Amino acid sequence: MKISSAQLILDLQNTVQNTIQTAENLKNKPENELNFRTSENSWSALECLEHLNRYGHFYIPEITHRISASETSARPVFISGILGNYFAGSMLPKEKLNPMKTFKSMNPLYSRLDKSTVDEFIRQQHQMWDLLEKAKNIDLSRTKTSISISKFIKLKLGDTFRFVINHNIRHLVQAERVLKNI
């Protein structure tokens, strides 16, 4: 993928704004609906958000650190890496969500959750929007981040943003599908 760096950031910020709005709408639902599961081993809407919050606890500090430590200047064009483009694309929701395994530490199944989970998710989304704003001044390709599954694999910052934000979209779609089954 090749795109203007400014356009990539603008697109991602717009997606984050839509994500915040979707999460704000979830706050209008009763907690018993937000905790509803379609089956014993499927996630509720709140568990979907808690899963994202757990990833946010890794990625937000990682991205913050890498942006702060970056000594690169923004370049006009971002070219995605092969691995980063694959990861980001694999997170996008499809008509029928393909199940993916998650690490035990990231699996919120049977967690006791309330609407504070939604509040935390919204707070993290505001942080992500701010990080995208800061990223306007650095090179999205030469600034690299670790990923949650391995500190040895590094992705371009632009790909990391795409991966995390697409992951959020994926699980918000999942949460909305659960709520449609009530």
PDB file of C-alpha atoms in Angstrom:
ATOM      1  CA  MET A   1       0.000   0.000   0.000  1.00  0.00           C
ATOM      2  CA  LYS A   2       1.293   3.420  -0.940  1.00  0.00           C
ATOM      3  CA  ILE A   3      -0.512   6.516   0.363  1.00  0.00           C
ATOM      4  CA  SER A   4       0.165  10.116   1.306  1.00  0.00           C
ATOM      5  CA  SER A   5       1.249  10.163   4.954  1.00  0.00           C
ATOM      6  CA  ALA A   6      -1.109  13.059   5.668  1.00  0.00           C
ATOM      7  CA  GLN A   7      -4.017  11.189   4.040  1.00  0.00           C
ATOM      8  CA  LEU A   8      -3.270   8.020   6.008  1.00  0.00           C
ATOM      9  CA  ILE A   9      -3.310   9.919   9.288  1.00  0.00           C
ATOM     10  CA  LEU A  10      -6.496  11.786   8.344  1.00  0.00           C
ATOM     11  CA  ASP A  11      -8.216   8.528   7.354  1.00  0.00           C
ATOM     12  CA  LEU A  12      -7.149   6.857  10.603  1.00  0.00           C
ATOM     13  CA  GLN A  13      -8.253   9.844  12.705  1.00  0.00           C
ATOM     14  CA  ASN A  14     -11.664   9.745  11.009  1.00  0.00           C
ATOM     15  CA  THR A  15     -11.913   6.039  11.764  1.00  0.00           C
ATOM     16  CA  VAL A  16     -10.997   6.673  15.408  1.00  0.00           C
ATOM     17  CA  GLN A  17     -13.690   9.386  15.605  1.00  0.00           C
ATOM     18  CA  ASN A  18     -16.257   6.897  14.243  1.00  0.00           C
ATOM     19  CA  THR A  19     -15.020   4.314  16.746  1.00  0.00           C
ATOM     20  CA  ILE A  20     -15.528   6.782  19.604  1.00  0.00           C
ATOM     21  CA  GLN A  21     -19.066   7.515  18.407  1.00  0.00           C
ATOM     22  CA  THR A  22     -19.891   3.817  18.174  1.00  0.00           C
ATOM     23  CA  ALA A  23     -18.586   3.270  21.711  1.00  0.00           C
ATOM     24  CA  GLU A  24     -20.530   6.293  22.998  1.00  0.00           C
ATOM     25  CA  ASN A  25     -23.691   4.690  21.568  1.00  0.00           C
ATOM     26  CA  LEU A  26     -22.913   1.486  23.460  1.00  0.00           C
ATOM     27  CA  LYS A  27     -23.088   3.434  26.717  1.00  0.00           C
ATOM     28  CA  ASN A  28     -26.825   3.883  26.086  1.00  0.00           C
ATOM     29  CA  LYS A  29     -27.407   0.131  26.308  1.00  0.00           C
ATOM     30  CA  PRO A  30     -28.291  -1.568  29.599  1.00  0.00           C
ATOM     31  CA  GLU A  31     -25.413  -3.495  31.217  1.00  0.00           C
ATOM     32  CA  ASN A  32     -27.264  -6.798  31.018  1.00  0.00           C
ATOM     33  CA  GLU A  33     -27.402  -6.399  27.203  1.00  0.00           C
ATOM     34  CA  LEU A  34     -23.727  -5.416  27.068  1.00  0.00           C
ATOM     35  CA  ASN A  35     -22.900  -8.596  29.022  1.00  0.00           C
ATOM     36  CA  PHE A  36     -25.105 -10.864  26.853  1.00  0.00           C
ATOM     37  CA  ARG A  37     -23.343 -13.779  25.084  1.00  0.00           C
ATOM     38  CA  THR A  38     -24.734 -15.675  22.110  1.00  0.00           C
ATOM     39  CA  SER A  39     -23.133 -18.861  23.463  1.00  0.00           C
ATOM     40  CA  GLU A  40     -21.177 -20.025  26.485  1.00  0.00           C
ATOM     41  CA  ASN A  41     -17.775 -19.480  24.859  1.00  0.00           C
ATOM     42  CA  SER A  42     -18.496 -16.381  22.799  1.00  0.00           C
ATOM     43  CA  TRP A  43     -17.713 -12.862  23.964  1.00  0.00           C
ATOM     44  CA  SER A  44     -20.212 -10.277  25.066  1.00  0.00           C
ATOM     45  CA  ALA A  45     -20.011  -6.711  23.736  1.00  0.00           C
ATOM     46  CA  LEU A  46     -18.171  -5.664  26.919  1.00  0.00           C
ATOM     47  CA  GLU A  47     -15.737  -8.559  26.577  1.00  0.00           C
ATOM     48  CA  CYS A  48     -14.989  -7.426  23.012  1.00  0.00           C
ATOM     49  CA  LEU A  49     -14.114  -3.966  24.342  1.00  0.00           C
ATOM     50  CA  GLU A  50     -12.121  -5.368  27.253  1.00  0.00           C
ATOM     51  CA  HIS A  51     -10.065  -7.389  24.773  1.00  0.00           C
ATOM     52  CA  LEU A  52      -9.302  -4.149  22.916  1.00  0.00           C
ATOM     53  CA  ASN A  53      -8.485  -2.346  26.160  1.00  0.00           C
ATOM     54  CA  ARG A  54      -5.924  -5.012  27.014  1.00  0.00           C
ATOM     55  CA  TYR A  55      -4.216  -4.528  23.647  1.00  0.00           C
ATOM     56  CA  GLY A  56      -4.417  -0.769  24.156  1.00  0.00           C
ATOM     57  CA  HIS A  57      -2.468  -1.172  27.396  1.00  0.00           C
ATOM     58  CA  PHE A  58       0.398  -2.499  25.280  1.00  0.00           C
ATOM     59  CA  TYR A  59       0.164  -0.441  22.102  1.00  0.00           C
ATOM     60  CA  ILE A  60      -0.564   3.035  23.470  1.00  0.00           C
ATOM     61  CA  PRO A  61       2.593   3.159  25.655  1.00  0.00           C
ATOM     62  CA  GLU A  62       4.637   1.491  22.883  1.00  0.00           C
ATOM     63  CA  ILE A  63       3.520   4.009  20.257  1.00  0.00           C
ATOM     64  CA  THR A  64       3.928   6.914  22.686  1.00  0.00           C
ATOM     65  CA  HIS A  65       7.496   5.853  23.461  1.00  0.00           C
ATOM     66  CA  ARG A  66       8.437   5.379  19.795  1.00  0.00           C
ATOM     67  CA  ILE A  67       7.002   8.743  18.780  1.00  0.00           C
ATOM     68  CA  SER A  68       8.814  10.489  21.638  1.00  0.00           C
ATOM     69  CA  ALA A  69      12.108   8.788  20.775  1.00  0.00           C
ATOM     70  CA  SER A  70      11.822   9.354  17.022  1.00  0.00           C
ATOM     71  CA  GLU A  71      14.362  11.667  15.462  1.00  0.00           C
ATOM     72  CA  THR A  72      12.909  11.409  11.967  1.00  0.00           C
ATOM     73  CA  SER A  73      10.992  14.059  10.046  1.00  0.00           C
ATOM     74  CA  ALA A  74       7.713  13.375   8.301  1.00  0.00           C
ATOM     75  CA  ARG A  75       7.886  12.099   4.741  1.00  0.00           C
ATOM     76  CA  PRO A  76       5.130  12.863   2.242  1.00  0.00           C
ATOM     77  CA  VAL A  77       4.437   9.221   1.325  1.00  0.00           C
ATOM     78  CA  PHE A  78       3.931   6.113   3.441  1.00  0.00           C
ATOM     79  CA  ILE A  79       4.664   2.721   1.897  1.00  0.00           C
ATOM     80  CA  SER A  80       3.421  -0.194   3.942  1.00  0.00           C
ATOM     81  CA  GLY A  81       5.706  -3.106   4.771  1.00  0.00           C
ATOM     82  CA  ILE A  82       4.800  -6.617   3.606  1.00  0.00           C
ATOM     83  CA  LEU A  83       4.239  -7.993   7.111  1.00  0.00           C
ATOM     84  CA  GLY A  84       2.554  -4.843   8.407  1.00  0.00           C
ATOM     85  CA  ASN A  85       0.208  -4.667   5.433  1.00  0.00           C
ATOM     86  CA  TYR A  86      -0.687  -8.344   5.928  1.00  0.00           C
ATOM     87  CA  PHE A  87      -1.379  -7.897   9.667  1.00  0.00           C
ATOM     88  CA  ALA A  88      -3.430  -4.733   9.114  1.00  0.00           C
ATOM     89  CA  GLY A  89      -5.464  -6.338   6.340  1.00  0.00           C
ATOM     90  CA  SER A  90      -6.089  -9.521   8.292  1.00  0.00           C
ATOM     91  CA  MET A  91      -7.796  -7.529  11.043  1.00  0.00           C
ATOM     92  CA  LEU A  92     -10.466  -5.998   8.847  1.00  0.00           C
ATOM     93  CA  PRO A  93     -13.882  -7.557   9.418  1.00  0.00           C
ATOM     94  CA  LYS A  94     -15.351  -9.704   6.686  1.00  0.00           C
ATOM     95  CA  GLU A  95     -18.967 -10.685   6.014  1.00  0.00           C
ATOM     96  CA  LYS A  96     -18.484 -13.732   8.250  1.00  0.00           C
ATOM     97  CA  LEU A  97     -15.840 -13.017  10.867  1.00  0.00           C
ATOM     98  CA  ASN A  98     -13.101 -15.593  10.748  1.00  0.00           C
ATOM     99  CA  PRO A  99     -12.342 -16.692  14.317  1.00  0.00           C
ATOM    100  CA  MET A 100      -8.807 -16.078  15.524  1.00  0.00           C
ATOM    101  CA  LYS A 101      -7.110 -17.442  18.598  1.00  0.00           C
ATOM    102  CA  THR A 102      -6.071 -14.929  21.217  1.00  0.00           C
ATOM    103  CA  PHE A 103      -3.525 -15.170  23.970  1.00  0.00           C
ATOM    104  CA  LYS A 104      -4.881 -16.189  27.354  1.00  0.00           C
ATOM    105  CA  SER A 105      -3.835 -12.851  28.859  1.00  0.00           C
ATOM    106  CA  MET A 106      -5.878 -11.037  26.193  1.00  0.00           C
ATOM    107  CA  ASN A 107      -8.956 -13.243  26.511  1.00  0.00           C
ATOM    108  CA  PRO A 108     -11.598 -11.510  28.654  1.00  0.00           C
ATOM    109  CA  LEU A 109     -14.105 -14.403  28.643  1.00  0.00           C
ATOM    110  CA  TYR A 110     -16.032 -14.511  31.937  1.00  0.00           C
ATOM    111  CA  SER A 111     -14.572 -11.248  33.203  1.00  0.00           C
ATOM    112  CA  ARG A 112     -16.829  -9.186  35.457  1.00  0.00           C
ATOM    113  CA  LEU A 113     -17.366  -6.055  33.414  1.00  0.00           C
ATOM    114  CA  ASP A 114     -19.474  -2.942  33.585  1.00  0.00           C
ATOM    115  CA  LYS A 115     -19.785   0.305  31.626  1.00  0.00           C
ATOM    116  CA  SER A 116     -16.402   1.484  32.918  1.00  0.00           C
ATOM    117  CA  THR A 117     -15.012  -0.876  30.249  1.00  0.00           C
ATOM    118  CA  VAL A 118     -16.628   1.330  27.607  1.00  0.00           C
ATOM    119  CA  ASP A 119     -15.273   4.464  29.295  1.00  0.00           C
ATOM    120  CA  GLU A 120     -11.741   3.016  29.266  1.00  0.00           C
ATOM    121  CA  PHE A 121     -12.074   2.130  25.593  1.00  0.00           C
ATOM    122  CA  ILE A 122     -13.208   5.668  24.749  1.00  0.00           C
ATOM    123  CA  ARG A 123     -10.327   7.126  26.776  1.00  0.00           C
ATOM    124  CA  GLN A 124      -7.875   4.961  24.845  1.00  0.00           C
ATOM    125  CA  GLN A 125      -9.398   6.067  21.539  1.00  0.00           C
ATOM    126  CA  HIS A 126      -8.853   9.711  22.457  1.00  0.00           C
ATOM    127  CA  GLN A 127      -5.234   8.835  23.238  1.00  0.00           C
ATOM    128  CA  MET A 128      -4.906   7.110  19.864  1.00  0.00           C
ATOM    129  CA  TRP A 129      -6.288  10.189  18.088  1.00  0.00           C
ATOM    130  CA  ASP A 130      -3.726  12.361  19.920  1.00  0.00           C
ATOM    131  CA  LEU A 131      -0.917   9.964  18.962  1.00  0.00           C
ATOM    132  CA  LEU A 132      -1.962  10.190  15.317  1.00  0.00           C
ATOM    133  CA  GLU A 133      -1.786  13.978  15.629  1.00  0.00           C
ATOM    134  CA  LYS A 134       1.762  13.754  17.016  1.00  0.00           C
ATOM    135  CA  ALA A 135       2.725  11.278  14.287  1.00  0.00           C
ATOM    136  CA  LYS A 136       2.148  13.971  11.640  1.00  0.00           C
ATOM    137  CA  ASN A 137       5.648  15.254  12.409  1.00  0.00           C
ATOM    138  CA  ILE A 138       7.613  12.005  12.118  1.00  0.00           C
ATOM    139  CA  ASP A 139       8.435   9.412   9.478  1.00  0.00           C
ATOM    140  CA  LEU A 140       5.756   6.707   9.629  1.00  0.00           C
ATOM    141  CA  SER A 141       8.055   4.252   7.834  1.00  0.00           C
ATOM    142  CA  ARG A 142      11.380   4.697   9.612  1.00  0.00           C
ATOM    143  CA  THR A 143       9.836   4.871  13.085  1.00  0.00           C
ATOM    144  CA  LYS A 144       9.266   1.250  14.165  1.00  0.00           C
ATOM    145  CA  THR A 145       7.283  -0.323  16.981  1.00  0.00           C
ATOM    146  CA  SER A 146       7.400  -3.679  18.684  1.00  0.00           C
ATOM    147  CA  ILE A 147       4.289  -5.819  18.468  1.00  0.00           C
ATOM    148  CA  SER A 148       2.473  -7.507  21.317  1.00  0.00           C
ATOM    149  CA  ILE A 149       3.398 -11.059  20.299  1.00  0.00           C
ATOM    150  CA  SER A 150       7.150 -10.469  19.901  1.00  0.00           C
ATOM    151  CA  LYS A 151       9.573  -7.717  20.814  1.00  0.00           C
ATOM    152  CA  PHE A 152      11.826  -8.942  18.020  1.00  0.00           C
ATOM    153  CA  ILE A 153       9.357  -8.230  15.224  1.00  0.00           C
ATOM    154  CA  LYS A 154       9.059  -4.537  14.437  1.00  0.00           C
ATOM    155  CA  LEU A 155       6.459  -2.859  12.245  1.00  0.00           C
ATOM    156  CA  LYS A 156       6.493   0.535  10.633  1.00  0.00           C
ATOM    157  CA  LEU A 157       4.542   2.982  12.787  1.00  0.00           C
ATOM    158  CA  GLY A 158       2.017   3.565   9.988  1.00  0.00           C
ATOM    159  CA  ASP A 159       1.339  -0.174   9.829  1.00  0.00           C
ATOM    160  CA  THR A 160       1.048  -0.405  13.607  1.00  0.00           C
ATOM    161  CA  PHE A 161      -1.592   2.330  13.603  1.00  0.00           C
ATOM    162  CA  ARG A 162      -3.457   0.536  10.800  1.00  0.00           C
ATOM    163  CA  PHE A 163      -3.267  -2.821  12.597  1.00  0.00           C
ATOM    164  CA  VAL A 164      -4.496  -1.495  15.971  1.00  0.00           C
ATOM    165  CA  ILE A 165      -7.288   0.605  14.479  1.00  0.00           C
ATOM    166  CA  ASN A 166      -8.437  -2.226  12.184  1.00  0.00           C
ATOM    167  CA  HIS A 167      -8.392  -4.569  15.194  1.00  0.00           C
ATOM    168  CA  ASN A 168     -10.690  -2.107  16.983  1.00  0.00           C
ATOM    169  CA  ILE A 169     -13.059  -2.048  14.006  1.00  0.00           C
ATOM    170  CA  ARG A 170     -13.105  -5.841  13.883  1.00  0.00           C
ATOM    171  CA  HIS A 171     -14.183  -6.235  17.498  1.00  0.00           C
ATOM    172  CA  LEU A 172     -16.654  -3.351  17.441  1.00  0.00           C
ATOM    173  CA  VAL A 173     -18.373  -5.098  14.522  1.00  0.00           C
ATOM    174  CA  GLN A 174     -18.323  -8.284  16.615  1.00  0.00           C
ATOM    175  CA  ALA A 175     -19.851  -6.432  19.594  1.00  0.00           C
ATOM    176  CA  GLU A 176     -22.596  -4.964  17.407  1.00  0.00           C
ATOM    177  CA  ARG A 177     -23.401  -8.423  15.997  1.00  0.00           C
ATOM    178  CA  VAL A 178     -23.772  -9.800  19.525  1.00  0.00           C
ATOM    179  CA  LEU A 179     -26.167  -6.997  20.447  1.00  0.00           C
ATOM    180  CA  LYS A 180     -28.306  -7.682  17.349  1.00  0.00           C
ATOM    181  CA  ASN A 181     -28.933 -11.189  18.724  1.00  0.00           C
ATOM    182  CA  ILE A 182     -30.657  -9.973  21.879  1.00  0.00           C
TER     183      ILE A 182
END
